[in-house]
Amino acid sequence: MLRRFAVFLPLACAAAAAAAQWVEEVPFITTPDHVTLGMLELAGVGPRDHLIDLGSGDGRIVITAARRFGASGLGVEIVPELVQRSRAHAQQAGVADRVAFRTEDLFQTDLSRATVVTMYLLPEINLQLRPRLLALAPGTRIVSHDWDLGDWRPDRTATLPVPDKAVGREKLSRVHLWRVPAPVDGLWCAGPVALRIAQRFQHYRAQIEGPVPHRWEGRIHGAQLPPPVGGPPRPGLRWREGVLEVAQGAPGVAPGSRFTQAETAACPAG
């Protein structure tokens, strides 16, 4: 697919701190159709998804998501001519009722509706976007073509051959997938029972301080914190609207128990 990316950085002077300027433009890059499909398949895009493509070029990824997978979508692009072209392509593909395209600074785009975010941006732009991506709803899927998100390691990476690739020495594309992890770092309380979690992206270490203490570590899958496989029983947790529910019980931790995040340094005494 043909994609063009405009990069916006905050202006240095205080008077224009809230504005953005176009400081760099990456020329058209051809993304083969099989890579576009690979991105959508890696994310598991389906009819219930709303996909937002940051730097949408001629709109091909949004249109393919709607036409092939039944999703709705939004493409954000800085070049007005490409936005007009995308709208025309959507009409021709018969999906104009499910997709939209806007000429917009991608740093100003409201991402809150997205269940999938796709992008083919420069590494430094990915890192600037990372805090906003981590703030999305747990389980939101992020797919990036070629470039990663620094030390937030992807959950999966697929490598696809691209014999005619014009950028770089390798004749292949890497497609990376992340699922936004629930924000669980900190102290959680269920009455006097304390649950302490140390989180780094999708990895966590947990400790329950109670009548039956538990210590374990694992990997966050969106809103789910499944217990580790093997060893003694450990609770499985589920994040829901700022509460950690015990989805799978363990000795001393009953299923259905609810932990709320503490506002103080300790849980209340029983």
XYZ file of N, CA, C and O in Angstrom, residues 14-194:
724
model
N 7.614 28.789 24.269
C 6.498 28.614 25.195
C 5.208 29.143 24.607
O 4.129 28.596 24.858
N 5.289 30.185 23.806
C 4.078 30.783 23.255
C 3.348 29.833 22.333
O 2.144 29.945 22.141
N 4.115 28.870 21.735
C 3.486 27.938 20.791
C 3.535 26.511 21.306
O 3.476 25.568 20.536
N 3.639 26.342 22.625
C 3.823 25.001 23.183
C 2.656 24.087 22.873
O 2.824 22.877 22.778
N 1.457 24.638 22.736
C 0.296 23.796 22.479
C 0.118 23.493 21.006
O -0.707 22.673 20.630
N 0.883 24.152 20.153
C 0.757 23.934 18.715
C 1.693 22.835 18.268
O 2.452 22.295 19.037
N 1.623 22.495 16.980
C 2.530 21.491 16.432
C 2.929 21.937 15.055
O 2.212 22.682 14.394
N 4.119 21.526 14.652
C 4.556 21.881 13.314
C 5.002 20.636 12.573
O 5.415 19.661 13.165
N 4.879 20.718 11.297
C 5.280 19.623 10.427
C 6.768 19.805 10.169
O 7.189 20.715 9.485
N 7.592 18.915 10.754
C 9.030 19.101 10.666
C 9.702 18.078 9.777
O 10.867 18.218 9.439
N 9.001 17.043 9.425
C 9.637 16.028 8.597
C 8.581 15.258 7.844
O 7.498 15.014 8.360
N 8.889 14.881 6.633
C 7.959 14.091 5.842
C 8.702 12.899 5.270
O 9.783 13.036 4.721
N 8.133 11.721 5.485
C 8.694 10.511 4.901
C 7.979 10.266 3.588
O 6.749 10.228 3.552
N 8.688 10.117 2.469
C 8.031 9.978 1.166
C 7.182 8.716 1.082
O 7.200 7.870 1.970
N 6.480 8.626 -0.021
C 5.658 7.451 -0.254
C 6.474 6.167 -0.104
O 7.584 6.056 -0.610
N 5.875 5.213 0.597
C 6.475 3.890 0.745
C 5.429 2.872 0.336
O 4.290 2.934 0.806
N 5.795 1.963 -0.525
C 4.850 0.953 -0.982
C 4.822 -0.206 0.002
O 5.835 -0.855 0.239
N 3.678 -0.458 0.592
C 3.480 -1.603 1.467
C 2.692 -2.654 0.703
O 1.540 -2.405 0.328
N 3.264 -3.802 0.448
C 2.556 -4.815 -0.339
C 1.256 -5.250 0.331
O 1.115 -5.198 1.554
N 0.331 -5.680 -0.491
C -0.968 -6.088 0.033
C -0.834 -7.210 1.061
O -1.592 -7.249 2.037
N 0.101 -8.136 0.861
C 0.193 -9.257 1.804
C 0.693 -8.792 3.163
O 0.390 -9.409 4.183
N 1.444 -7.680 3.229
C 1.869 -7.133 4.515
C 0.683 -6.446 5.193
O 0.485 -6.581 6.410
N -0.107 -5.708 4.411
C -1.324 -5.103 4.957
C -2.227 -6.178 5.552
O -2.722 -6.047 6.679
N -2.442 -7.250 4.808
C -3.262 -8.349 5.324
C -2.622 -8.986 6.550
O -3.310 -9.351 7.509
N -1.294 -9.096 6.532
C -0.589 -9.671 7.676
C -0.800 -8.856 8.941
O -0.964 -9.411 10.037
N -0.801 -7.532 8.811
C -1.047 -6.672 9.966
C -2.446 -6.903 10.531
O -2.627 -7.034 11.747
N -3.436 -6.960 9.641
C -4.817 -7.129 10.087
C -5.052 -8.516 10.668
O -5.772 -8.674 11.662
N -4.441 -9.523 10.072
C -4.602 -10.885 10.579
C -3.893 -11.057 11.920
O -4.399 -11.742 12.814
N -2.728 -10.444 12.080
C -2.013 -10.536 13.351
C -2.840 -9.929 14.476
O -2.849 -10.427 15.599
N -3.555 -8.849 14.173
C -4.407 -8.201 15.177
C -5.730 -8.925 15.378
O -6.468 -8.599 16.319
N -6.044 -9.871 14.511
C -7.324 -10.562 14.620
C -8.506 -9.647 14.402
O -9.537 -9.743 15.080
N -8.405 -8.756 13.426
C -9.463 -7.773 13.169
C -10.747 -8.473 12.739
O -10.733 -9.418 11.942
N -11.866 -7.993 13.292
C -13.154 -8.579 12.958
C -14.253 -7.536 12.938
O -14.007 -6.337 13.129
N -15.503 -7.959 12.720
C -16.624 -7.024 12.556
C -16.886 -6.138 13.769
O -17.504 -5.083 13.636
N -16.447 -6.536 14.945
C -16.715 -5.745 16.146
C -15.633 -4.700 16.402
O -15.719 -3.948 17.366
N -14.631 -4.646 15.542
C -13.502 -3.744 15.774
C -13.694 -2.389 15.121
O -14.339 -2.255 14.077
N -13.088 -1.387 15.765
C -12.951 -0.055 15.178
C -11.457 0.219 15.088
O -10.770 0.334 16.105
N -10.967 0.300 13.877
C -9.536 0.453 13.625
C -9.207 1.905 13.313
O -9.901 2.552 12.529
N -8.137 2.420 13.931
C -7.631 3.744 13.610
C -6.226 3.592 13.057
O -5.354 2.996 13.699
N -6.025 4.104 11.842
C -4.731 4.027 11.174
C -4.077 5.404 11.232
O -4.624 6.382 10.704
N -2.914 5.477 11.864
C -2.201 6.746 12.036
C -1.189 6.901 10.908
O -0.199 6.174 10.841
N -1.450 7.839 10.011
C -0.657 7.983 8.797
C -1.226 7.075 7.736
O -0.579 6.134 7.285
N -2.470 7.354 7.330
C -3.234 6.363 6.560
C -2.995 6.400 5.065
O -3.573 5.586 4.337
N -2.158 7.347 4.562
C -1.833 7.351 3.149
C -3.061 7.382 2.263
O -3.932 8.240 2.407
N -3.159 6.421 1.356
C -4.316 6.368 0.455
C -5.480 5.583 1.047
O -6.452 5.304 0.358
N -5.386 5.229 2.327
C -6.510 4.622 3.035
C -6.645 3.129 2.901
O -7.623 2.543 3.370
N -5.654 2.494 2.309
C -5.827 1.087 1.957
C -6.033 0.166 3.158
O -6.834 -0.761 3.104
N -5.319 0.426 4.271
C -5.448 -0.501 5.404
C -6.827 -0.381 6.050
O -7.435 -1.390 6.440
N -7.357 0.844 6.150
C -8.686 1.038 6.721
C -9.741 0.416 5.811
O -10.668 -0.266 6.284
N -9.596 0.625 4.527
C -10.567 0.082 3.573
C -10.512 -1.449 3.556
O -11.545 -2.122 3.523
N -9.309 -2.012 3.607
C -9.181 -3.473 3.640
C -9.793 -4.042 4.911
O -10.460 -5.087 4.876
N -9.589 -3.371 6.040
C -10.178 -3.838 7.300
C -11.693 -3.881 7.211
O -12.336 -4.806 7.732
N -12.280 -2.887 6.536
C -13.739 -2.851 6.388
C -14.225 -3.861 5.360
O -15.197 -4.593 5.599
N -13.554 -3.920 4.217
C -14.031 -4.762 3.114
C -13.794 -6.246 3.382
O -14.667 -7.072 3.123
N -12.623 -6.587 3.905
C -12.275 -8.002 4.101
C -12.700 -8.545 5.463
O -12.966 -9.739 5.602
N -12.739 -7.684 6.480
C -12.958 -8.175 7.844
C -14.196 -7.579 8.518
O -14.490 -7.916 9.657
N -14.899 -6.671 7.840
C -16.139 -6.141 8.372
C -16.000 -5.106 9.460
O -16.984 -4.750 10.120
N -14.785 -4.576 9.674
C -14.565 -3.602 10.736
C -15.003 -2.205 10.302
O -15.185 -1.932 9.114
N -15.144 -1.314 11.264
C -15.254 0.109 10.973
C -13.877 0.720 11.188
O -12.991 0.095 11.779
N -13.681 1.949 10.697
C -12.341 2.495 10.827
C -12.245 3.971 10.559
O -13.148 4.599 10.002
N -11.096 4.522 10.968
C -10.751 5.919 10.751
C -9.305 5.986 10.293
O -8.429 5.372 10.901
N -9.064 6.729 9.220
C -7.706 6.984 8.763
C -7.340 8.435 9.014
O -8.131 9.335 8.692
N -6.160 8.670 9.583
C -5.684 10.014 9.881
C -4.457 10.286 9.031
O -3.490 9.509 9.042
N -4.479 11.379 8.287
C -3.407 11.680 7.336
C -3.257 13.198 7.253
O -4.245 13.939 7.354
N -2.033 13.689 7.059
C -1.780 15.125 7.012
C -1.912 15.704 5.605
O -2.090 16.905 5.441
N -1.837 14.863 4.576
C -1.866 15.365 3.206
C -3.320 15.367 2.711
O -3.919 14.303 2.513
N -3.907 16.551 2.498
C -5.328 16.603 2.118
C -5.650 15.816 0.851
O -6.716 15.193 0.762
N -4.756 15.844 -0.143
C -5.015 15.119 -1.391
C -5.158 13.619 -1.144
O -5.981 12.951 -1.782
N -4.375 13.083 -0.224
C -4.474 11.663 0.085
C -5.769 11.347 0.831
O -6.358 10.275 0.648
N -6.209 12.269 1.656
C -7.482 12.069 2.342
C -8.625 12.039 1.331
O -9.520 11.178 1.394
N -8.605 12.954 0.353
C -9.635 12.942 -0.683
C -9.583 11.651 -1.491
O -10.625 11.063 -1.819
N -8.371 11.216 -1.793
C -8.225 9.962 -2.543
C -8.769 8.785 -1.734
O -9.427 7.884 -2.271
N -8.489 8.776 -0.429
C -8.975 7.694 0.431
C -10.491 7.642 0.439
O -11.095 6.561 0.380
N -11.120 8.806 0.527
C -12.584 8.837 0.524
C -13.153 8.313 -0.787
O -14.159 7.576 -0.784
N -12.498 8.645 -1.884
C -12.947 8.132 -3.177
C -12.774 6.625 -3.254
O -13.657 5.905 -3.753
N -11.652 6.126 -2.756
C -11.415 4.680 -2.751
C -12.463 3.960 -1.891
O -12.909 2.860 -2.241
N -12.813 4.570 -0.758
C -13.819 3.942 0.108
C -15.163 3.854 -0.591
O -15.884 2.851 -0.465
N -15.523 4.897 -1.341
C -16.759 4.859 -2.121
C -16.711 3.740 -3.150
O -17.668 2.964 -3.300
N -15.597 3.635 -3.861
C -15.458 2.606 -4.889
C -15.511 1.208 -4.295
O -16.027 0.279 -4.922
N -14.987 1.050 -3.072
C -14.964 -0.267 -2.424
C -16.283 -0.595 -1.739
O -16.461 -1.719 -1.245
N -17.194 0.377 -1.671
C -18.492 0.135 -1.059
C -18.482 0.110 0.454
O -19.360 -0.489 1.078
N -17.488 0.782 1.071
C -17.390 0.758 2.533
C -17.434 2.166 3.133
O -17.096 2.363 4.296
N -17.860 3.152 2.353
C -17.842 4.534 2.832
C -18.743 4.739 4.052
O -18.545 5.696 4.805
N -19.709 3.848 4.245
C -20.590 3.985 5.410
C -19.933 3.485 6.688
O -20.436 3.727 7.786
N -18.787 2.772 6.579
C -18.138 2.215 7.772
C -16.775 2.841 8.063
O -16.180 2.525 9.091
N -16.281 3.695 7.178
C -14.963 4.275 7.389
C -15.012 5.783 7.201
O -15.918 6.318 6.555
N -14.033 6.463 7.777
C -13.899 7.911 7.630
C -12.419 8.240 7.529
O -11.562 7.479 8.009
N -12.122 9.376 6.907
C -10.743 9.835 6.773
C -10.689 11.313 7.120
O -11.572 12.086 6.710
N -9.653 11.699 7.855
C -9.528 13.075 8.293
C -8.117 13.597 8.060
O -7.140 12.850 8.239
N -8.029 14.847 7.698
C -6.745 15.536 7.653
C -6.484 16.054 9.060
O -7.186 16.960 9.532
N -5.496 15.462 9.716
C -5.352 15.745 11.141
C -3.948 15.406 11.617
O -3.292 14.501 11.109
N -3.480 16.163 12.617
C -2.248 15.862 13.343
C -2.484 14.587 14.151
O -3.370 14.538 15.012
N -1.717 13.555 13.898
C -1.955 12.280 14.577
C -1.789 12.377 16.088
O -2.321 11.558 16.835
N -1.040 13.388 16.569
C -0.911 13.567 18.011
C -2.162 14.177 18.633
O -2.304 14.187 19.852
N -3.053 14.690 17.810
C -4.304 15.268 18.295
C -5.489 14.324 18.117
O -6.593 14.631 18.552
N -5.267 13.192 17.497
C -6.366 12.267 17.212
C -6.895 11.624 18.489
O -6.125 11.149 19.329
N -8.205 11.602 18.622
C -8.856 10.910 19.737
C -8.826 9.412 19.438
O -9.463 8.939 18.499
N -8.089 8.672 20.248
C -7.931 7.230 20.041
C -8.875 6.398 20.901
O -8.815 5.166 20.852
N -9.734 7.032 21.668
C -10.489 6.313 22.692
C -11.433 5.261 22.124
O -11.738 4.270 22.807
N -11.904 5.436 20.889
C -12.828 4.446 20.304
C -12.105 3.236 19.727
O -12.735 2.223 19.418
N -10.817 3.332 19.568
C -10.077 2.283 18.858
C -10.052 0.984 19.646
O -9.804 0.969 20.855
N -10.294 -0.125 18.954
C -9.950 -1.441 19.481
C -8.665 -1.943 18.835
O -8.020 -2.846 19.352
N -8.311 -1.343 17.696
C -7.059 -1.649 16.991
C -6.472 -0.338 16.496
O -7.194 0.489 15.928
N -5.168 -0.146 16.709
C -4.439 1.000 16.163
C -3.330 0.458 15.277
O -2.551 -0.405 15.705
N -3.255 0.922 14.032
C -2.188 0.518 13.129
C -1.333 1.723 12.782
O -1.830 2.855 12.738
N -0.043 1.470 12.512
C 0.854 2.586 12.209
C 2.105 2.078 11.505
O 2.522 0.928 11.679
N 2.676 2.972 10.703
C 3.940 2.728 10.018
C 4.681 4.056 10.090
O 4.732 4.821 9.131
N 5.212 4.335 11.282
C 5.810 5.624 11.590
C 7.276 5.441 11.935
O 7.777 4.318 12.016
N 7.967 6.534 12.159
C 9.370 6.475 12.534
C 9.516 6.085 14.005
O 8.624 6.342 14.815
N 10.642 5.476 14.392
C 10.804 4.998 15.778
C 10.589 6.082 16.820
O 9.939 5.849 17.846
N 11.112 7.291 16.584
C 10.965 8.343 17.590
C 9.511 8.795 17.731
O 9.081 9.213 18.810
N 8.747 8.685 16.653
C 7.329 9.039 16.731
C 6.570 7.964 17.504
O 5.695 8.259 18.322
N 6.913 6.712 17.273
C 6.305 5.635 18.054
C 6.506 5.868 19.548
O 5.586 5.684 20.359
N 7.716 6.269 19.936
C 8.003 6.473 21.353
C 7.217 7.659 21.910
O 6.787 7.634 23.070
N 7.021 8.698 21.099
C 6.214 9.821 21.564
C 4.750 9.430 21.723
O 4.054 9.935 22.603
N 4.294 8.517 20.887
C 2.905 8.055 20.975
C 2.696 7.051 22.101
O 1.562 6.844 22.551
N 3.755 6.410 22.549
C 3.635 5.274 23.473
C 2.814 5.583 24.728
O 1.955 4.763 25.109
N 3.003 6.727 25.409
C 2.165 6.977 26.592
C 0.675 7.001 26.282
O -0.150 6.515 27.075
N 0.301 7.539 25.120
C -1.110 7.572 24.745
C -1.623 6.171 24.429
O -2.775 5.838 24.730
N -0.781 5.348 23.826
C -1.194 3.984 23.511
C -1.375 3.170 24.782
O -2.340 2.404 24.919
N -0.465 3.339 25.749
C -0.579 2.605 27.007
C -1.795 3.026 27.815
O -2.267 2.269 28.672
N -2.317 4.220 27.553
C -3.482 4.705 28.284
C -4.804 4.226 27.685
O -5.864 4.500 28.255
N -4.742 3.512 26.556
C -5.967 3.016 25.937
C -6.557 1.871 26.753
O -5.920 1.325 27.660
N -7.781 1.498 26.426
C -8.467 0.444 27.165
C -7.664 -0.851 27.117
O -7.126 -1.216 26.065
N -7.546 -1.554 28.256
C -6.835 -2.825 28.254
C -7.359 -3.768 27.181
O -8.566 -3.903 26.992
N -6.446 -4.388 26.481
C -6.812 -5.305 25.403
C -6.796 -4.675 24.035
O -6.851 -5.395 23.024
N -6.729 -3.333 23.956
C -6.608 -2.679 22.657
C -5.354 -3.194 21.959
O -4.293 -3.308 22.562
N -5.480 -3.512 20.662
C -4.343 -4.064 19.922
C -3.636 -2.968 19.136
O -4.277 -2.152 18.477
N -2.322 -2.979 19.219
C -1.470 -2.032 18.505
C -0.642 -2.835 17.512
O -0.001 -3.827 17.894
N -0.644 -2.429 16.250
C 0.151 -3.112 15.236
C 1.035 -2.080 14.538
O 0.536 -1.072 14.037
N 2.331 -2.348 14.528
C 3.278 -1.450 13.879
C 4.054 -2.212 12.822
O 4.537 -3.315 13.068
N 4.179 -1.593 11.670
C 4.967 -2.148 10.574
C 6.422 -1.718 10.764
O 6.726 -0.535 10.785
N 7.301 -2.681 10.906
C 8.761 -2.526 11.003
C 9.250 -1.963 12.328
O 10.156 -2.532 12.936
N 8.699 -0.854 12.814
C 9.292 -0.192 13.971
C 8.613 -0.612 15.263
O 7.396 -0.790 15.322
N 9.425 -0.732 16.344
C 8.893 -1.194 17.617
C 8.538 -0.021 18.520
O 8.482 1.128 18.090
N 8.312 -0.317 19.806
C 7.955 0.691 20.795
C 8.992 0.721 21.916
O 8.658 0.798 23.103
N 10.259 0.639 21.531
C 11.335 0.707 22.509
C 11.346 -0.503 23.420
O 11.241 -1.648 22.961
N 11.444 -0.263 24.733
C 11.541 -1.374 25.673
C 10.186 -1.967 26.038
O 10.120 -2.888 26.856
N 9.106 -1.461 25.448
C 7.822 -2.171 25.528
C 7.837 -3.207 24.420
O 7.550 -2.927 23.263
N 8.215 -4.423 24.778
C 8.402 -5.475 23.789
C 7.069 -5.978 23.252
O 6.086 -6.077 24.000
N 7.010 -6.316 21.978
C 5.742 -6.805 21.410
C 5.357 -8.167 21.958
O 6.203 -8.962 22.381
N 4.063 -8.440 21.945
C 3.567 -9.760 22.334
C 3.830 -10.783 21.238
O 4.064 -11.961 21.520
N 3.787 -10.319 19.991
C 4.080 -11.210 18.858
C 4.719 -10.397 17.749
O 4.442 -9.203 17.592
N 5.553 -11.067 16.971
C 6.148 -10.452 15.783
C 6.078 -11.453 14.640
O 6.405 -12.631 14.823
N 5.639 -10.987 13.487
C 5.614 -11.819 12.279
C 6.566 -11.210 11.260
O 6.630 -9.985 11.110
N 7.317 -12.063 10.589
C 8.250 -11.623 9.554
C 7.743 -12.095 8.200
O 7.465 -13.284 8.010
N 7.616 -11.140 7.274
C 7.053 -11.444 5.962
C 8.052 -11.082 4.868
O 8.674 -10.004 4.927
N 8.235 -11.931 3.874
C 9.168 -11.612 2.787
C 8.625 -10.496 1.896
O 7.440 -10.484 1.543
N 9.507 -9.565 1.539
C 9.151 -8.478 0.623
C 10.308 -8.315 -0.358
O 11.194 -7.479 -0.178
N 10.368 -9.143 -1.402
C 11.533 -9.140 -2.301
C 11.816 -7.793 -2.954
O 12.975 -7.469 -3.240
N 10.780 -6.994 -3.183
C 10.963 -5.719 -3.883
C 11.022 -4.526 -2.936
O 10.875 -3.385 -3.373
N 11.261 -4.760 -1.660
C 11.247 -3.668 -0.702
C 12.342 -2.655 -1.024
O 13.512 -3.014 -1.187
N 11.961 -1.373 -1.079
C 12.888 -0.322 -1.502
C 13.617 0.320 -0.334
O 14.622 1.006 -0.531
N 13.130 0.120 0.899
C 13.714 0.772 2.070
C 14.482 -0.259 2.888
O 13.952 -1.315 3.229
N 15.752 0.039 3.201
C 16.551 -0.869 4.005
C 17.193 -1.971 3.190
O 16.889 -2.187 2.016
N 18.105 -2.699 3.838
C 18.844 -3.760 3.156
C 18.093 -5.083 3.145
O 18.247 -5.876 2.225
N 17.300 -5.332 4.196
C 16.594 -6.601 4.286
C 15.354 -6.576 3.403
O 14.605 -5.604 3.393
N 15.140 -7.625 2.691
C 13.977 -7.729 1.820
C 12.839 -8.434 2.559
O 12.340 -9.483 2.157
N 12.453 -7.829 3.671
C 11.381 -8.384 4.482
C 10.769 -7.269 5.319
O 11.320 -6.179 5.452
N 9.606 -7.553 5.865
C 8.927 -6.641 6.779
C 8.634 -7.372 8.070
O 8.268 -8.552 8.060
N 8.795 -6.650 9.179
C 8.416 -7.181 10.488
C 7.160 -6.457 10.957
O 7.085 -5.236 10.919
N 6.213 -7.233 11.387
C 4.946 -6.695 11.856
C 4.820 -7.055 13.333
O 4.877 -8.229 13.696
N 4.672 -6.031 14.174
C 4.669 -6.220 15.625
C 3.276 -5.996 16.194
O 2.565 -5.079 15.776
N 2.925 -6.813 17.180
C 1.632 -6.712 17.848
C 1.815 -6.549 19.351
O 2.586 -7.288 19.973
N 1.079 -5.578 19.912
C 0.990 -5.405 21.360
C -0.474 -5.409 21.765
O -1.325 -4.935 21.020
N -0.762 -5.904 22.946
C -2.066 -5.724 23.571
C -1.865 -4.809 24.780
O -1.027 -5.095 25.632
N -2.626 -3.751 24.840
C -2.461 -2.806 25.942
C -2.759 -3.523 27.256
O -3.835 -4.106 27.424
N -1.802 -3.513 28.195
C -2.038 -4.199 29.467
C -2.812 -3.331 30.444
O -2.696 -2.100 30.439
N -3.605 -3.965 31.289
C -4.319 -3.238 32.340
C -3.317 -2.570 33.278
O -2.242 -3.123 33.549
N -3.648 -1.381 33.794
C -2.748 -0.695 34.723
C -2.926 -1.244 36.139
O -3.864 -0.876 36.856
N -2.041 -2.128 36.568
C -2.240 -2.827 37.844
C -1.123 -2.569 38.845
O -1.135 -3.133 39.945
N -0.174 -1.726 38.510
C 0.940 -1.472 39.418
C 0.442 -0.805 40.706
O -0.384 0.108 40.660
N 0.932 -1.279 41.857
C 0.594 -0.622 43.112
C 0.021 -1.572 44.144
O 0.110 -2.801 44.029
N -0.561 -0.979 45.176
C -1.148 -1.722 46.290
C -2.654 -1.814 46.106
O -3.330 -0.807 45.863
N -3.186 -3.034 46.264
C -4.612 -3.295 46.134
C -5.103 -3.959 47.423
O -4.379 -4.763 48.033
N -6.315 -3.643 47.829
C -6.831 -4.140 49.095
C -8.189 -4.812 48.913
O -9.049 -4.305 48.185
N -8.369 -5.933 49.590
C -9.672 -6.576 49.753
C -9.881 -6.691 51.254
O -9.486 -7.688 51.863
N -10.442 -5.646 51.850
C -10.461 -5.574 53.309
C -9.029 -5.457 53.812
O -8.232 -4.667 53.299
N -8.654 -6.286 54.788
C -7.278 -6.221 55.311
C -6.254 -6.961 54.460
O -5.044 -6.877 54.721
N -6.723 -7.710 53.451
C -5.799 -8.503 52.626
C -5.159 -7.584 51.580
O -5.848 -6.916 50.809
N -3.827 -7.591 51.566
C -3.076 -6.701 50.675
C -2.510 -7.472 49.491
O -1.955 -8.564 49.659
